[in-house]
PDB file of C-alpha atoms in Angstrom:
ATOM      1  CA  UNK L 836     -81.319  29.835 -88.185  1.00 93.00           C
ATOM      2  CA  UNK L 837     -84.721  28.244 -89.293  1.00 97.00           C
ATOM      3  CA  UNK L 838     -88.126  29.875 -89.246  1.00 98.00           C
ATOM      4  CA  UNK L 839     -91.399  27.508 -89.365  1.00 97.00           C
ATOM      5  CA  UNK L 840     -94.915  28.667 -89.482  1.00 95.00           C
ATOM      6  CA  UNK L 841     -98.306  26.669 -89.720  1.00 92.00           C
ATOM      7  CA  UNK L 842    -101.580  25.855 -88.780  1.00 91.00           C
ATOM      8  CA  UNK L 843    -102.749  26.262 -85.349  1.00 85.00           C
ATOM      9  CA  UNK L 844    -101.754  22.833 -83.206  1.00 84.00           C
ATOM     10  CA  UNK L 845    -102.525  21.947 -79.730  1.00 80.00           C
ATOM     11  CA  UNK L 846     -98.498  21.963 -79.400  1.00 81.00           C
ATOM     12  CA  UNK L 847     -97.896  24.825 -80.875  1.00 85.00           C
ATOM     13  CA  UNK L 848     -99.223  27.541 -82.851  1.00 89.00           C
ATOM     14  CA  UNK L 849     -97.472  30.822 -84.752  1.00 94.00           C
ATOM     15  CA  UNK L 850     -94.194  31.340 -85.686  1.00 97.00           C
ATOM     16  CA  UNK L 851     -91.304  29.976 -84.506  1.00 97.00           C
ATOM     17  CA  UNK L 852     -87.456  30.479 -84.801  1.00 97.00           C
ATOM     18  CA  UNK L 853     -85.109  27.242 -84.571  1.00 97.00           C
ATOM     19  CA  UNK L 854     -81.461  26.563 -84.230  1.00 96.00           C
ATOM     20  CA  UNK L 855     -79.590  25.005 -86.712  1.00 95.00           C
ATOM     21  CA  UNK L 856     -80.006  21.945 -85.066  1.00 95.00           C
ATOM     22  CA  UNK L 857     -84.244  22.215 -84.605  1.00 97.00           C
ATOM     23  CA  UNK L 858     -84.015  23.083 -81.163  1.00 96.00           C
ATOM     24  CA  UNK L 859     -86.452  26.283 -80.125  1.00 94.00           C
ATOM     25  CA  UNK L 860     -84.612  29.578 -80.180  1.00 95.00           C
ATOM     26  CA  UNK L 861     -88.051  31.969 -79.531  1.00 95.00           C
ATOM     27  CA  UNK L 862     -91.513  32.293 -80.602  1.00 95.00           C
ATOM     28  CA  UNK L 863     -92.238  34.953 -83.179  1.00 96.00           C
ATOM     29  CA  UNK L 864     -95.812  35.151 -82.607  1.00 95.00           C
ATOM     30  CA  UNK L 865     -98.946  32.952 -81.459  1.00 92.00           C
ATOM     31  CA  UNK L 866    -101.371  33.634 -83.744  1.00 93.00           C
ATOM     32  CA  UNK L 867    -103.274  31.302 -85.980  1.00 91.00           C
ATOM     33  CA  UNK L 868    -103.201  31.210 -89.664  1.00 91.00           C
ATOM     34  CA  UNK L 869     -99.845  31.648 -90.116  1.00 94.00           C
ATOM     35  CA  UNK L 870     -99.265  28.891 -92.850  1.00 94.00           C
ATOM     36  CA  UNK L 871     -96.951  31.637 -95.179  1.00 96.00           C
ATOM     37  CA  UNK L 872     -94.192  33.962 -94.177  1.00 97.00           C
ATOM     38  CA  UNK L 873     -91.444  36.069 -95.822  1.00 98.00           C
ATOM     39  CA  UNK L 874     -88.023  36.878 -94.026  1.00 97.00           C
ATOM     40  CA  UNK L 875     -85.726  39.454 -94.417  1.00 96.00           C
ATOM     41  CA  UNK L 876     -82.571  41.144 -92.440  1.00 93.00           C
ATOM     42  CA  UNK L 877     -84.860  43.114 -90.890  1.00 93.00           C
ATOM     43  CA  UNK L 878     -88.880  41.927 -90.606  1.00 97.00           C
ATOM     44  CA  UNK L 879     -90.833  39.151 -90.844  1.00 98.00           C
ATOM     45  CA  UNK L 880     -94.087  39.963 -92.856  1.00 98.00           C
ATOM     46  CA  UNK L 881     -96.974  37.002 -92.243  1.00 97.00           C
ATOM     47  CA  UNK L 882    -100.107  36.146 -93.038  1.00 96.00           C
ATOM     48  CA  UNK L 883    -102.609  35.111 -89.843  1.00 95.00           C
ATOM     49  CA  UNK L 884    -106.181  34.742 -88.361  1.00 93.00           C
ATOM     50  CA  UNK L 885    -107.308  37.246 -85.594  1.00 92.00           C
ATOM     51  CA  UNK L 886    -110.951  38.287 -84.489  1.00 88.00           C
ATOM     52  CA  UNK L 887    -112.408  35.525 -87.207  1.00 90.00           C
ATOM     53  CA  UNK L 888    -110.644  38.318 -89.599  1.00 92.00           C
ATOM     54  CA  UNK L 889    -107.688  37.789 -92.449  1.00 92.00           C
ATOM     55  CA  UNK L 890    -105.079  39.938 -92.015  1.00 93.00           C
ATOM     56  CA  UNK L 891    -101.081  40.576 -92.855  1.00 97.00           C
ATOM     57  CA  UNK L 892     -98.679  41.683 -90.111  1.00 97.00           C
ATOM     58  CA  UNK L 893     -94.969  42.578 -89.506  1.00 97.00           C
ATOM     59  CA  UNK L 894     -92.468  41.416 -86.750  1.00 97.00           C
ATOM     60  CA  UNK L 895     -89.073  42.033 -85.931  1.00 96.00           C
ATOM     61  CA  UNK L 896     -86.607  39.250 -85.379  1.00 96.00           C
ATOM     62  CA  UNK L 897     -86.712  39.789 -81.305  1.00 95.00           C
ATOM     63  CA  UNK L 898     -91.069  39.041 -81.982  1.00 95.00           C
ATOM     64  CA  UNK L 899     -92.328  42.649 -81.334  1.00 96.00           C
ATOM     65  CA  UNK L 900     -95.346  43.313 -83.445  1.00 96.00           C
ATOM     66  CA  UNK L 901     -94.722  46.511 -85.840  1.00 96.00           C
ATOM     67  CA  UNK L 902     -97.796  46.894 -88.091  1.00 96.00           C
ATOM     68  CA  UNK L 903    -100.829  44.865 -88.807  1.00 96.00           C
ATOM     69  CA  UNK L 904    -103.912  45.088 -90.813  1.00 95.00           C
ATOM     70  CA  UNK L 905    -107.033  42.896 -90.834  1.00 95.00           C
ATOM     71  CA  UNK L 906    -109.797  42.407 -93.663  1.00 91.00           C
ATOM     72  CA  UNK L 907    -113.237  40.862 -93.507  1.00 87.00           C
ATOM     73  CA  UNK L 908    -111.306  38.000 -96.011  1.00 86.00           C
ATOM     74  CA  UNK L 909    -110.276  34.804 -94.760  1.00 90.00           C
ATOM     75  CA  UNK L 910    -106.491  34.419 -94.058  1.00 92.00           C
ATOM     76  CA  UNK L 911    -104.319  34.841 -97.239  1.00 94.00           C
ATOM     77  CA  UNK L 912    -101.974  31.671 -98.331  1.00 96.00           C
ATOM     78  CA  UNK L 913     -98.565  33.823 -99.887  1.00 97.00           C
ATOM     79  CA  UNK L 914     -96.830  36.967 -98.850  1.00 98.00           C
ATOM     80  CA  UNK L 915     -93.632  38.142-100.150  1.00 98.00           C
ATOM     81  CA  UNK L 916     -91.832  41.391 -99.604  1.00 98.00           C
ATOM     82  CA  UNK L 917     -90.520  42.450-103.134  1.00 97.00           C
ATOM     83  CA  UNK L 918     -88.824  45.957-103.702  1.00 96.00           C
ATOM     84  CA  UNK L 919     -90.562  47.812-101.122  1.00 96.00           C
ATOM     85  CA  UNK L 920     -93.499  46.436-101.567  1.00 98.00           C
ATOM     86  CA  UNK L 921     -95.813  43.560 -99.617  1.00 98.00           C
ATOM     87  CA  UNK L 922     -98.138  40.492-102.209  1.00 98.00           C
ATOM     88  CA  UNK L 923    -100.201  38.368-100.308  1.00 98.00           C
ATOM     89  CA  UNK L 924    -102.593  36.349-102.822  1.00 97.00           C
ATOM     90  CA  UNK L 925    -105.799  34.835-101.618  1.00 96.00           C
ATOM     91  CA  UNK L 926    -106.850  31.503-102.537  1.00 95.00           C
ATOM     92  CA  UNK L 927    -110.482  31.647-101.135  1.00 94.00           C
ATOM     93  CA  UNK L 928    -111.293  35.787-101.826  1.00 94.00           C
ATOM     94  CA  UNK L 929    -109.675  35.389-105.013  1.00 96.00           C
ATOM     95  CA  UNK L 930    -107.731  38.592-105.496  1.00 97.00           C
ATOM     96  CA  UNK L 931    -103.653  39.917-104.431  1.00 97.00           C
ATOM     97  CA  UNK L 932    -103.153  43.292-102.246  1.00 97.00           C
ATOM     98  CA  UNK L 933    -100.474  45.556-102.532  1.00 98.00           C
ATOM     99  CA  UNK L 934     -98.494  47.032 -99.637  1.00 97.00           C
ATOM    100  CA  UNK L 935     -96.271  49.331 -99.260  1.00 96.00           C
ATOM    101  CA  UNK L 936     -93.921  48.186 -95.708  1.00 92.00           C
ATOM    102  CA  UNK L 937     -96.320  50.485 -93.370  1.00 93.00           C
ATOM    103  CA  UNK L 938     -99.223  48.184 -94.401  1.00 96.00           C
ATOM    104  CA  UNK L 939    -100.554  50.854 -96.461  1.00 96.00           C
ATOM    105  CA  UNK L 940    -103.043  49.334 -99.225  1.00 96.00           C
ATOM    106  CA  UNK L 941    -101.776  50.215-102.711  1.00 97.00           C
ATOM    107  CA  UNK L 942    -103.546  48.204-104.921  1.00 97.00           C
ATOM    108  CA  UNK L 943    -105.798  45.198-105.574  1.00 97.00           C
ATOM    109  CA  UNK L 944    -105.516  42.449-108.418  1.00 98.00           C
ATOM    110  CA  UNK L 945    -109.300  41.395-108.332  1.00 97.00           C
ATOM    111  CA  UNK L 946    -109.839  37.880-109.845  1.00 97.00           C
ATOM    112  CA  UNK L 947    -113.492  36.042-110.825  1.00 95.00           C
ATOM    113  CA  UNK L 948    -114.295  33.424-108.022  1.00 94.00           C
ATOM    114  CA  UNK L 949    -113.038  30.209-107.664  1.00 94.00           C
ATOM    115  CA  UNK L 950    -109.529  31.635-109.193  1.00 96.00           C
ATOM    116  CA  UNK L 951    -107.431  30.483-106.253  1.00 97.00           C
ATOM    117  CA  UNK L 952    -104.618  32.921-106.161  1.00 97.00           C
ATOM    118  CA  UNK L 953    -101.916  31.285-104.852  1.00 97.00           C
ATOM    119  CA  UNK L 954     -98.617  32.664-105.483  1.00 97.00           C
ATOM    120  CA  UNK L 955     -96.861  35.644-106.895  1.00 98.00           C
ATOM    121  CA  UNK L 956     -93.143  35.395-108.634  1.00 98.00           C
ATOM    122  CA  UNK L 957     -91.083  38.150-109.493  1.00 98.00           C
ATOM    123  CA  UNK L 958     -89.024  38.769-112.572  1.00 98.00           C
ATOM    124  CA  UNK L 959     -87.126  42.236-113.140  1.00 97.00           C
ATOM    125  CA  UNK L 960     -89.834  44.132-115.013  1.00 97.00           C
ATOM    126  CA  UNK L 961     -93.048  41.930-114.379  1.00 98.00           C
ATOM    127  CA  UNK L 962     -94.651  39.596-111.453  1.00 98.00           C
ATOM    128  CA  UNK L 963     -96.687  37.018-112.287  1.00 98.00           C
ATOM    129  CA  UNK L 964     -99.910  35.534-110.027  1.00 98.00           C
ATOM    130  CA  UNK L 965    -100.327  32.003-110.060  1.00 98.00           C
ATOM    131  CA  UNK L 966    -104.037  31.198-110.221  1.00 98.00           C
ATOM    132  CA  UNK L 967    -104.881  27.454-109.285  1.00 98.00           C
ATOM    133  CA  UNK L 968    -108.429  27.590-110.285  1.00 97.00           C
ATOM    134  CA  UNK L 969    -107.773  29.378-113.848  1.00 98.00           C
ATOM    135  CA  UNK L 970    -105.330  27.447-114.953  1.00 98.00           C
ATOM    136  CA  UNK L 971    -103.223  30.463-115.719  1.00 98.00           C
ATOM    137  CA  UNK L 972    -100.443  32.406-115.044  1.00 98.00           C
ATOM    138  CA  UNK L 973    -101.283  36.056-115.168  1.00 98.00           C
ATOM    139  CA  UNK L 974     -98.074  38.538-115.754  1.00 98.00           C
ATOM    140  CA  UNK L 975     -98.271  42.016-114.794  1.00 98.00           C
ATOM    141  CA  UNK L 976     -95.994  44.790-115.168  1.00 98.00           C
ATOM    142  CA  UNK L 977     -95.045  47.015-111.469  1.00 98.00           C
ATOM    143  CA  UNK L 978     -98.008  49.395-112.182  1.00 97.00           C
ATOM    144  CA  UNK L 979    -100.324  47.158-112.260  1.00 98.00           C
ATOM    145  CA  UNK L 980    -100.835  46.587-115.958  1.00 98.00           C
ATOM    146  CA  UNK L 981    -101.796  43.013-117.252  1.00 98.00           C
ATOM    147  CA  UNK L 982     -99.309  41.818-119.888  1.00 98.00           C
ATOM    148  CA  UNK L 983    -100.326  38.183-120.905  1.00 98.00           C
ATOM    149  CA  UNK L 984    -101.342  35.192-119.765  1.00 98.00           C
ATOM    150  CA  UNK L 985     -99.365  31.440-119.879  1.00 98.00           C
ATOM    151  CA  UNK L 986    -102.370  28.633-119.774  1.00 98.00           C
ATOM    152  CA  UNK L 987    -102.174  25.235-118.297  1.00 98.00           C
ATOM    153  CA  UNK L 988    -104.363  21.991-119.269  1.00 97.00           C
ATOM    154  CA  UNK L 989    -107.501  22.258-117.956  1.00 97.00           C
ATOM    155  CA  UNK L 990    -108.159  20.804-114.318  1.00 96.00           C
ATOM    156  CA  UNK L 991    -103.876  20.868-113.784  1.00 97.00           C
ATOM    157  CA  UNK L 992    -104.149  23.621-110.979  1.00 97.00           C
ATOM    158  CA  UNK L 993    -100.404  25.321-111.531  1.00 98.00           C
ATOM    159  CA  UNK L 994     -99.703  26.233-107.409  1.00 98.00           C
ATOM    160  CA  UNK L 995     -96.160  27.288-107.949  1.00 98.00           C
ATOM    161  CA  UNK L 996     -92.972  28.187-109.366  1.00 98.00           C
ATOM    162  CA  UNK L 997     -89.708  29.083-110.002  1.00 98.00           C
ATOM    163  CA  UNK L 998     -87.700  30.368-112.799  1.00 98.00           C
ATOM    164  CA  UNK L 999     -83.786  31.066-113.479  1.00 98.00           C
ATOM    165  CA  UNK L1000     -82.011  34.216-112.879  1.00 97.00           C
ATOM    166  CA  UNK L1001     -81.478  35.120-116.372  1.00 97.00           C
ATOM    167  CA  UNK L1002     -85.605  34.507-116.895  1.00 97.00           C
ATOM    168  CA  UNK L1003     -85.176  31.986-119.567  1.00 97.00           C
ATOM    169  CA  UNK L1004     -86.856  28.964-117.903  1.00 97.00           C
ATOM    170  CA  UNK L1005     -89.765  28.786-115.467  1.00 98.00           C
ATOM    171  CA  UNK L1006     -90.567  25.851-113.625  1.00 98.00           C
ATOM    172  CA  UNK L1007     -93.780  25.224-112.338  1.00 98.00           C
ATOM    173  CA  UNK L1008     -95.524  22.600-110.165  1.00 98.00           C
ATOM    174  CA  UNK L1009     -98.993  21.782-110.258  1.00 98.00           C
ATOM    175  CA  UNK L1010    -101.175  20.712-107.796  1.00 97.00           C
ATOM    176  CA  UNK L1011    -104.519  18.507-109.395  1.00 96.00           C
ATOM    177  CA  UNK L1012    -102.322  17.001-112.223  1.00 96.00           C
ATOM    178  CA  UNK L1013     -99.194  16.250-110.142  1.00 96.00           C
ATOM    179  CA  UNK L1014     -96.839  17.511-112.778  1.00 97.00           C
ATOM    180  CA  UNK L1015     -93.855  19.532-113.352  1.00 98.00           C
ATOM    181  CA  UNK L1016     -93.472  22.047-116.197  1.00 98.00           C
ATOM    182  CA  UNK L1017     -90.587  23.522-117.558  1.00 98.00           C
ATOM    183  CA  UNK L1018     -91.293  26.367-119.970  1.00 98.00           C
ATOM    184  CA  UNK L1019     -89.412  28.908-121.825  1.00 97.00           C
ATOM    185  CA  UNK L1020     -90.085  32.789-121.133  1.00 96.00           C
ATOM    186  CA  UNK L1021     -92.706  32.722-123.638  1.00 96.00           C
ATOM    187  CA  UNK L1022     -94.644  30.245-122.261  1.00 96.00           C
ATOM    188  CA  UNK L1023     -93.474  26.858-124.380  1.00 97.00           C
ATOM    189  CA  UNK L1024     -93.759  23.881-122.845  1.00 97.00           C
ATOM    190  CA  UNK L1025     -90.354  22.645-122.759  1.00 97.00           C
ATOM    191  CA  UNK L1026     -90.532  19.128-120.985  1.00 97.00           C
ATOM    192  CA  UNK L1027     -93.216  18.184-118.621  1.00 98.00           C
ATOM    193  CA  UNK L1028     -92.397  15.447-115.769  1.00 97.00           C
ATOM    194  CA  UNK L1029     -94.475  13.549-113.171  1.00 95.00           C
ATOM    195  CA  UNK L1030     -94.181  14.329-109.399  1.00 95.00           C
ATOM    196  CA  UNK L1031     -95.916  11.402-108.076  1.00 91.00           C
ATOM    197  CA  UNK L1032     -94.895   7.718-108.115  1.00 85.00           C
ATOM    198  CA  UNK L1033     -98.219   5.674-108.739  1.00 76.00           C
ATOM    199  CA  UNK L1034    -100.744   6.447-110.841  1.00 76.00           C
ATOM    200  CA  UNK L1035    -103.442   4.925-108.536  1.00 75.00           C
ATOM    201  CA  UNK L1036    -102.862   7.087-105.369  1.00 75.00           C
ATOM    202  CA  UNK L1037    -104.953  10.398-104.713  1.00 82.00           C
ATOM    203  CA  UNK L1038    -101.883  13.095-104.443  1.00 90.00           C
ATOM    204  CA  UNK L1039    -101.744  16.576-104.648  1.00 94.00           C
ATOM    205  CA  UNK L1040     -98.189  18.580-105.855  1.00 95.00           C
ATOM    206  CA  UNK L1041     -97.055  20.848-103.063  1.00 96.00           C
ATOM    207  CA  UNK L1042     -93.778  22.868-103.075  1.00 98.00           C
ATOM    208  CA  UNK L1043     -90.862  23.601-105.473  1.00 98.00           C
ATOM    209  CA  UNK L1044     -87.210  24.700-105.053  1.00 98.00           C
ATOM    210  CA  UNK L1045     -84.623  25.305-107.041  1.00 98.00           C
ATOM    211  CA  UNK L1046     -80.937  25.170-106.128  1.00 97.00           C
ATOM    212  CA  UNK L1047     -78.590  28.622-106.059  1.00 95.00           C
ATOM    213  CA  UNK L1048     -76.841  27.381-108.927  1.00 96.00           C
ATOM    214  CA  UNK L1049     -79.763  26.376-110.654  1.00 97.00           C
ATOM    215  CA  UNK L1050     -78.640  22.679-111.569  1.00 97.00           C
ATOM    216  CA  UNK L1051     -81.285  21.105-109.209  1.00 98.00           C
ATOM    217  CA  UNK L1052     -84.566  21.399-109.016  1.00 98.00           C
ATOM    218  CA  UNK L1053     -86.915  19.650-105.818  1.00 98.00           C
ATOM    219  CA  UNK L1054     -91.156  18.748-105.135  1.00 98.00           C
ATOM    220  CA  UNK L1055     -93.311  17.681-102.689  1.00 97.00           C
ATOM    221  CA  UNK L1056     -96.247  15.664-103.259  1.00 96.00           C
ATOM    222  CA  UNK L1057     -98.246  15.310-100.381  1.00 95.00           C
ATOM    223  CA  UNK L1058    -100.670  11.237-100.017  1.00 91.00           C
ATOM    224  CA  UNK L1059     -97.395   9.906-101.585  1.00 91.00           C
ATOM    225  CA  UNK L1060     -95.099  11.706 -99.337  1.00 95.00           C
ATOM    226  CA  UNK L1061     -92.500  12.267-101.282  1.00 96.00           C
ATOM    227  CA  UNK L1062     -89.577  14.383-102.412  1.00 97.00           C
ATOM    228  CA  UNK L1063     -88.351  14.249-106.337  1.00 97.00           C
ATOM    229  CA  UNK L1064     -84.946  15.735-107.388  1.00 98.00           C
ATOM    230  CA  UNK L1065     -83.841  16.861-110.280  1.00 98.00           C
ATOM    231  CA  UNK L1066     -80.578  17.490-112.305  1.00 98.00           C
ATOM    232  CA  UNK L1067     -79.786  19.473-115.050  1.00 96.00           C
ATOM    233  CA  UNK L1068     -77.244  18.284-117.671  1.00 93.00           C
ATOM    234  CA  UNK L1069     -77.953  19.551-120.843  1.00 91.00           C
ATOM    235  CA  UNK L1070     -81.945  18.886-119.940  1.00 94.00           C
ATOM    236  CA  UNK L1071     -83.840  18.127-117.017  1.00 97.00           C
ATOM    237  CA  UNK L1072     -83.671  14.850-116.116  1.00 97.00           C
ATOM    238  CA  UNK L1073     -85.075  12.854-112.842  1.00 97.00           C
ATOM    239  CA  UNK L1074     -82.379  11.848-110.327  1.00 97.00           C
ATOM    240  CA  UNK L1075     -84.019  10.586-106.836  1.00 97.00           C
ATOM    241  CA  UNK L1076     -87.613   9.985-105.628  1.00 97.00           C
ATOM    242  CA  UNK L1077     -87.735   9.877-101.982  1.00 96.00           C
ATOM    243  CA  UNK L1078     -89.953   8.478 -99.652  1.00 96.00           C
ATOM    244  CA  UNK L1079     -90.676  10.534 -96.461  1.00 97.00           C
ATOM    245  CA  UNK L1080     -91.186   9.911 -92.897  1.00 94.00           C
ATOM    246  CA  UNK L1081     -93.934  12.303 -92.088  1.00 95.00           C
ATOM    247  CA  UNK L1082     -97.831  12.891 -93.889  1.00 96.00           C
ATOM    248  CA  UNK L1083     -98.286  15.788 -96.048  1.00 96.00           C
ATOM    249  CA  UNK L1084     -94.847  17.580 -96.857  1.00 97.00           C
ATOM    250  CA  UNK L1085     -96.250  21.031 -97.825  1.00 95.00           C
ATOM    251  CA  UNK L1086     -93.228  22.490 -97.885  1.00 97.00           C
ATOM    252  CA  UNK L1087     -89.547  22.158 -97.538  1.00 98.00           C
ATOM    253  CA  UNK L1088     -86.628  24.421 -97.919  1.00 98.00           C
ATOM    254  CA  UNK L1089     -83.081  24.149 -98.950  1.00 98.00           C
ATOM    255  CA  UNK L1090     -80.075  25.238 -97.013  1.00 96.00           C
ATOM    256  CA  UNK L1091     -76.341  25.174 -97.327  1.00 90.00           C
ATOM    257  CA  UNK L1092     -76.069  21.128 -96.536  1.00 93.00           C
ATOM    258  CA  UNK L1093     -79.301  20.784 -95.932  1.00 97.00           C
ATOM    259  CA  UNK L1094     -82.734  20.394 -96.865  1.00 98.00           C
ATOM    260  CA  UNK L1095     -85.489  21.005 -93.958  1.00 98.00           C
ATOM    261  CA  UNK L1096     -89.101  19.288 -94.627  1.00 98.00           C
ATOM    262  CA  UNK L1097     -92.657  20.215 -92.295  1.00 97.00           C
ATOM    263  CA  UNK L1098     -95.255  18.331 -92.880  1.00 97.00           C
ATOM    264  CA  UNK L1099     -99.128  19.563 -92.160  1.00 95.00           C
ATOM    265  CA  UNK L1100    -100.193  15.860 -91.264  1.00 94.00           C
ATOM    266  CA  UNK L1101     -97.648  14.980 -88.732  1.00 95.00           C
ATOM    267  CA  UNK L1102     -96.132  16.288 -85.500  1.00 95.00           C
ATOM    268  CA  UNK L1103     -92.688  16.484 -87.402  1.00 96.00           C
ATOM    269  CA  UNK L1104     -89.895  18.662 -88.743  1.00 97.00           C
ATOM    270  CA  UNK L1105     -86.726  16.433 -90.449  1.00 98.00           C
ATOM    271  CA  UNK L1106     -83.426  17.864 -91.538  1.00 98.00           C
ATOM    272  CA  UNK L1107     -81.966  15.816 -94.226  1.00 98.00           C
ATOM    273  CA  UNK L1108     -78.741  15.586 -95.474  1.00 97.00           C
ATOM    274  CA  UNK L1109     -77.656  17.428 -98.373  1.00 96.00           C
ATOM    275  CA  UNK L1110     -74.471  16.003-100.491  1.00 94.00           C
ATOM    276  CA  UNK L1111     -73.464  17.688-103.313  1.00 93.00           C
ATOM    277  CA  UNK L1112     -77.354  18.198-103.844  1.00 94.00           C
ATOM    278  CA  UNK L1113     -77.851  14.878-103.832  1.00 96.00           C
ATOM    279  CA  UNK L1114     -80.836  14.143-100.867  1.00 97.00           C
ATOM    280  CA  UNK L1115     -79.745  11.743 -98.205  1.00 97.00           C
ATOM    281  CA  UNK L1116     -80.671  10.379 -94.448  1.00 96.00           C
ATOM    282  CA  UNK L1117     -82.441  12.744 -91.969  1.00 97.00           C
ATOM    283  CA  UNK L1118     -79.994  13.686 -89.702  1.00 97.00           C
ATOM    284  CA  UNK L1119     -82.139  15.713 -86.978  1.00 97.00           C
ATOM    285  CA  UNK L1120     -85.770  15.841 -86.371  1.00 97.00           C
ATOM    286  CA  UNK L1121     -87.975  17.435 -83.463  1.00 96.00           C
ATOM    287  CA  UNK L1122     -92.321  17.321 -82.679  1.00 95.00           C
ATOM    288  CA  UNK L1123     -93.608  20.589 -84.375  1.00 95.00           C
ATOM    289  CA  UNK L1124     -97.236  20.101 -85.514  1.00 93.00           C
ATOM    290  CA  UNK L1125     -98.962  20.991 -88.975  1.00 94.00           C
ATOM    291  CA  UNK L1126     -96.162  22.684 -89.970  1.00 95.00           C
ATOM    292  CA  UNK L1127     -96.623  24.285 -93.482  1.00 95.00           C
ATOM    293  CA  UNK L1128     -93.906  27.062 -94.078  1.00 97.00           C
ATOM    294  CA  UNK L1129     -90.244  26.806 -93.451  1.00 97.00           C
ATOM    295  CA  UNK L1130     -87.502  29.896 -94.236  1.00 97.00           C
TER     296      UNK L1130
END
C-alpha cells in the first residue's frame, strides 16, 4: 500500500491511501496542508491547515480522526513519530514541538527567525534539526540538551538527510546550493556531489533516500526535474541522472521494486521500475495533484 499527501488541489485534497498499482483504496482525511506525514502499524500522525490555524493530528488506517491540536502557527512542513514521541519542525515559525502520542505538548526547540526548521533525524542517543536558513545542523540529546552544531557554506540551505545504521556517514541534500554532502559522524566533509545537471537552470534540491542496504543513495531536484542515483563501491560514486515526466518532484519514495515519485507542479504520481536499484521506465501512473509526500 501507498500513502500520498499534499497541497490542497481542485482534484483532490488530504490524504490518500493507494493500491499497489495507484488505484484509490480510501481517503484518510480532507484537510489542507497536509504536505508531510508519518506512518506506522497503527496511526498516521500529519501535519494540516484548519480554521486559518497550524496544527498536527492523528488517524487510524480506516481515516477516523483520534487526536488533534491546532496553534496560531502556520502549518508545520515535518512530523515524525520517534520512540513515543511526535517532531514536527516549522519552517516559517521557526521552532520544533514535542509530543507525546496524546498530542500532549512536551517541549519546544525555539529557533531565531528566518531559521527554517525543516527536518528532524534520529540517531540512538541524539536527533538532529535541520535548519535551512542557518546553515546548520543542530544535535540534541532526548532531554532536550543541545550538543553541537555541523555548519554548511553559507547560502547552501541543508533541507535533508540521511545517515547509515551504524551512524558513521550522514548524507545530506541541500536545497539553495543543489548539492549532496556526505560527512562523517563528526561532521567532515567527506565528498560533496552536484544534484543538478546544468549550471544555468534555477533548481532547488528536494528529497533524499537511501536504500535498506545502504549501497544506494537517490535526489530530487525540482526546475530540472530530475532523479540522481547513487552507488557505493568503496566511495560514492554517481550512477544515473534521470529526467522526469512531471514538474517539481518534491518527493519520492522507495519500495521493494519500486520507486514512487509526486510531483507539486503536475497532476501526476509515476511508479518506476526498480532493478537491482538501478531506476528504470515508469510502469504505472495516475492524475493526483500537487502531490508532495509519499509513504
Amino acid at each position: 500500500m501507498i500513502y500520498i499527501g499534499g497541497y490542497a488541489a481542485e482534484n483532490n485534497r488530504g490524504i490518500y491511501l493507494l493500491n499497489d498499482d495507484l488505484s484509490l483504496h480510501h481517503q484518510i482525511c480532507d484537510d489542507e496542508g497536509t504536505s508531510y506525514f508519518d506512518v506506522d502499524e497503527q496511526k498516521i500522525y500529519t501535519i494540516l491547515k484548519r480554521n486559518d490555524k497550524g496544527g498536527v493530528a492523528v488517524f487510524d488506517h480506516d481515516g477516523k480522526e483520534k487526536a488533534c491540536c491546532l496553534f496560531d502557527k502556520k502549518p508545520g512542513c515535518f512530523i515524525k513519530k520517534y520512540n513515543g514521541r511526535i517532531y514536527c519542525a516549522y519552517y516559517h515559525d521557526a521552532c520544533v514541538q514535542i509530543f507525546d502520542e496524546q498530542l500532549t505538548l512536551l517541549h519546544e526547540l525555539i529557533y531565531p527567525q528566518g531559521s527554517k526548521c525543516h527536518c528532524v533525524d534520529f540517531f540512538k542517543d541524539k536527533f538532529a534539526v535541520v535548519c535551512l536558513g542557518l546553515d546548520l545542523i543542530c544535535f540534541y540529546d532526548y532531554d532536550f540538551h543541545f550538543l553541537e552544531a555541523f555548519e554548511f557554506p553559507k547560502g547552501s540551505g541543508p533541507r535533508h538527510m540521511v545517515h547509515t545504521q551504524d551512524e558513521k556517514q550522514l548524507m545530506v541534500i541541500t536545497e539553495l546550493s543543489n548539492q549532496l554532502f556526505i560527512l562523517d559522524n563528526k561532521g567532515n566533509v567527506e565528498e560533496v556531489f552536484s544534484i543538478k545537471e546544468k549550471e544555468d537552470v534555477v533548481t532547488t534540491g528536494a528529497a533524499i533516500r537511501l536504500s535498506a542496504d545502504e549501497k544506494h543513495l537517490y535526489t530530487s531536484t525540482r526546475g530540472q526535474d530530475i532523479l540522481k542515483h547513487f552507488v557505493y563501491d568503496e566511495r560514492w560514486q554517481e550512477a544515473q541522472c534521470i529526467h522526469l515526466k512531471g514538474s517539481l518532484p518534491r518527493d519520492f519514495q522507495l519500495f521493494e521494486d519500486a520507486l514512487v515519485v509526486g510531483y507539486q507542479g503536475s497532476c501526476l504520481v509515476e511508479k518506476m521500475q526498480l532493478d537491482h536499484d538501478y531506476v528504470g521506465d515508469v510502469i504505472q501512473s495516475a492524475n493526483y495533484d500537487k502531490i508532495v509526500c509519499i509513504k
